[in-house]
């Protein structure tokens, strides 16, 4: 193989994209085997809504680092599946609050073991110490580049 062709295989962006592909593929496989029709971003939304009930869509987008347009479609699908409810905010009738439904809570609890398996499978090539170092460095790099993202992660205040 030409050395120029191999250069991309050493670039962080390429390697991160490849690991993301692997992670999504494993997620879809494990969720499907467990009988769930759920994507990684839908799981992220459910997890975030479970920890932060009655937040609006813009806040949800910031908490999981997704742009508002994308999260709109995600929320629409979760509402259609009966996993999330969208209600009028009592203080501001123009705003909508998002919360898990009882079915959303049940699905979240049921699918979480499969999600944990995916995390282990994604990093199965690393031993425990390497995994810890990798995650520490990944968090550090991600945190340092957060504000350069089109959809930065925003913590609740």
CSV table of C-alpha atoms in Angstrom, one decimal:
chain,number,residue,atom,x,y,z
A,1,UNK,CA,0.0,0.0,0.0
A,2,UNK,CA,1.1,3.5,-0.7
A,3,UNK,CA,2.4,5.4,2.3
A,4,UNK,CA,0.2,8.4,1.4
A,5,UNK,CA,-2.9,6.2,1.7
A,6,UNK,CA,-2.0,5.1,5.2
A,7,UNK,CA,-1.5,8.6,6.4
A,8,UNK,CA,-5.2,9.1,7.0
A,9,UNK,CA,-5.3,6.0,9.2
A,10,UNK,CA,-3.1,7.8,11.7
A,11,UNK,CA,-5.2,11.0,11.9
A,12,UNK,CA,-7.2,11.5,15.1
A,13,UNK,CA,-10.3,12.6,13.3
A,14,UNK,CA,-10.3,9.5,11.1
A,15,UNK,CA,-9.7,7.2,14.1
A,16,UNK,CA,-12.4,8.9,16.2
A,17,UNK,CA,-14.8,8.6,13.2
A,18,UNK,CA,-14.0,4.9,12.9
A,19,UNK,CA,-14.5,4.2,16.6
A,20,UNK,CA,-17.8,6.1,16.5
A,21,UNK,CA,-18.9,3.9,13.5
A,22,UNK,CA,-18.0,0.8,15.5
A,23,UNK,CA,-19.8,2.1,18.6
A,24,UNK,CA,-23.0,2.9,16.7
A,25,UNK,CA,-22.9,-0.4,14.9
A,26,UNK,CA,-22.5,-2.3,18.2
A,27,UNK,CA,-25.3,-0.2,19.8
A,28,UNK,CA,-27.7,-1.0,17.0
A,29,UNK,CA,-26.8,-4.7,17.1
A,30,UNK,CA,-27.1,-5.0,20.9
A,31,UNK,CA,-30.3,-2.9,21.1
A,32,UNK,CA,-31.8,-4.9,18.2
A,33,UNK,CA,-30.9,-8.3,19.8
A,34,UNK,CA,-32.5,-7.1,23.0
A,35,UNK,CA,-35.7,-6.2,21.0
A,36,UNK,CA,-35.4,-2.4,21.1
A,37,UNK,CA,-35.8,0.0,18.2
A,38,UNK,CA,-33.6,2.8,19.6
A,39,UNK,CA,-30.7,4.8,18.3
A,40,UNK,CA,-27.7,6.0,20.4
A,41,UNK,CA,-28.9,9.7,20.3
A,42,UNK,CA,-32.4,8.6,21.3
A,43,UNK,CA,-30.9,6.7,24.3
A,44,UNK,CA,-28.9,9.9,25.1
A,45,UNK,CA,-32.1,11.9,25.0
A,46,UNK,CA,-33.9,9.5,27.3
A,47,UNK,CA,-31.0,9.3,29.7
A,48,UNK,CA,-30.8,13.1,29.9
A,49,UNK,CA,-34.5,13.6,30.3
A,50,UNK,CA,-34.5,11.1,33.1
A,51,UNK,CA,-31.8,13.0,34.9
A,52,UNK,CA,-33.4,16.4,34.0
A,53,UNK,CA,-37.2,16.2,33.8
A,54,UNK,CA,-39.3,19.0,32.5
A,55,UNK,CA,-36.6,20.7,30.4
A,56,UNK,CA,-37.1,22.3,27.0
A,57,UNK,CA,-35.8,21.1,23.7
A,58,UNK,CA,-33.0,23.7,23.5
A,59,UNK,CA,-31.7,22.7,26.9
A,60,UNK,CA,-31.8,19.0,25.9
A,61,UNK,CA,-29.8,19.8,22.8
A,62,UNK,CA,-27.2,21.5,24.8
A,63,UNK,CA,-26.9,18.8,27.4
A,64,UNK,CA,-26.2,16.1,24.8
A,65,UNK,CA,-24.3,18.3,22.3
A,66,UNK,CA,-26.7,18.1,19.4
A,67,UNK,CA,-27.9,20.9,17.2
A,68,UNK,CA,-31.5,22.1,17.6
A,69,UNK,CA,-32.7,20.9,14.2
A,70,UNK,CA,-31.4,17.3,14.8
A,71,UNK,CA,-32.8,17.1,18.3
A,72,UNK,CA,-36.2,18.3,17.1
A,73,UNK,CA,-36.5,15.2,14.9
A,74,UNK,CA,-35.2,13.0,17.7
A,75,UNK,CA,-37.8,14.3,20.1
A,76,UNK,CA,-40.6,14.0,17.5
A,77,UNK,CA,-39.7,10.3,17.1
A,78,UNK,CA,-39.6,9.7,20.9
A,79,UNK,CA,-43.0,11.4,21.3
A,80,UNK,CA,-44.4,9.3,18.4
A,81,UNK,CA,-43.1,6.1,20.1
A,82,UNK,CA,-44.8,7.2,23.4
A,83,UNK,CA,-41.5,7.4,25.3
A,84,UNK,CA,-41.5,11.2,25.8
A,85,UNK,CA,-44.2,13.6,26.6
A,86,UNK,CA,-44.2,17.3,25.4
A,87,UNK,CA,-46.3,19.6,27.7
A,88,UNK,CA,-46.9,23.3,27.8
A,89,UNK,CA,-44.8,25.0,30.4
A,90,UNK,CA,-47.0,26.4,33.2
A,91,UNK,CA,-44.9,29.6,33.6
A,92,UNK,CA,-44.4,30.3,29.9
A,93,UNK,CA,-47.2,29.0,27.7
A,94,UNK,CA,-45.0,29.4,24.6
A,95,UNK,CA,-42.5,26.9,25.9
A,96,UNK,CA,-42.7,23.1,25.9
A,97,UNK,CA,-41.3,20.9,28.6
A,98,UNK,CA,-40.1,17.4,27.9
A,99,UNK,CA,-40.4,14.4,30.2
A,100,UNK,CA,-40.2,10.6,30.1
A,101,UNK,CA,-43.5,8.8,30.0
A,102,UNK,CA,-43.9,5.7,32.1
A,103,UNK,CA,-43.1,3.6,29.0
A,104,UNK,CA,-40.0,5.7,28.4
A,105,UNK,CA,-38.8,5.0,31.9
A,106,UNK,CA,-39.5,1.3,31.5
A,107,UNK,CA,-37.7,1.2,28.1
A,108,UNK,CA,-34.7,3.1,29.5
A,109,UNK,CA,-34.3,0.7,32.4
A,110,UNK,CA,-34.7,-2.3,30.1
A,111,UNK,CA,-32.2,-1.2,27.5
A,112,UNK,CA,-29.5,0.1,29.8
A,113,UNK,CA,-27.8,-3.3,30.3
A,114,UNK,CA,-27.4,-3.6,26.5
A,115,UNK,CA,-26.0,-0.1,26.4
A,116,UNK,CA,-23.4,-1.0,29.1
A,117,UNK,CA,-22.4,-4.1,27.0
A,118,UNK,CA,-21.9,-1.8,24.0
A,119,UNK,CA,-19.5,0.4,26.1
A,120,UNK,CA,-17.5,-2.6,27.1
A,121,UNK,CA,-17.4,-4.1,23.5
A,122,UNK,CA,-16.4,-0.7,22.0
A,123,UNK,CA,-13.2,-0.7,24.1
A,124,UNK,CA,-12.7,-4.4,24.3
A,125,UNK,CA,-9.2,-4.1,22.8
A,126,UNK,CA,-8.0,-2.2,25.9
A,127,UNK,CA,-7.2,-3.6,29.3
A,128,UNK,CA,-8.7,-1.9,32.4
A,129,UNK,CA,-5.8,0.5,32.9
A,130,UNK,CA,-5.7,1.4,29.2
A,131,UNK,CA,-9.4,2.0,29.2
A,132,UNK,CA,-9.2,4.4,32.1
A,133,UNK,CA,-6.3,6.3,30.5
A,134,UNK,CA,-8.1,6.4,27.1
A,135,UNK,CA,-11.3,7.8,28.6
A,136,UNK,CA,-9.4,10.4,30.7
A,137,UNK,CA,-7.6,11.6,27.5
A,138,UNK,CA,-10.7,11.5,25.4
A,139,UNK,CA,-12.6,13.6,28.0
A,140,UNK,CA,-9.7,16.0,28.1
A,141,UNK,CA,-9.5,16.4,24.4
A,142,UNK,CA,-13.3,16.7,24.0
A,143,UNK,CA,-13.5,19.3,26.8
A,144,UNK,CA,-10.7,21.4,25.3
A,145,UNK,CA,-12.4,21.4,21.8
A,146,UNK,CA,-16.0,21.8,23.1
A,147,UNK,CA,-16.4,25.5,22.2
A,148,UNK,CA,-15.2,24.8,18.6
A,149,UNK,CA,-18.2,22.5,18.0
A,150,UNK,CA,-21.3,23.4,16.0
A,151,UNK,CA,-23.2,21.9,18.9
A,152,UNK,CA,-21.2,22.4,22.0
A,153,UNK,CA,-22.0,20.5,25.2
A,154,UNK,CA,-23.7,22.8,27.7
A,155,UNK,CA,-24.0,22.0,31.4
A,156,UNK,CA,-27.1,22.9,33.4
A,157,UNK,CA,-26.7,25.9,35.6
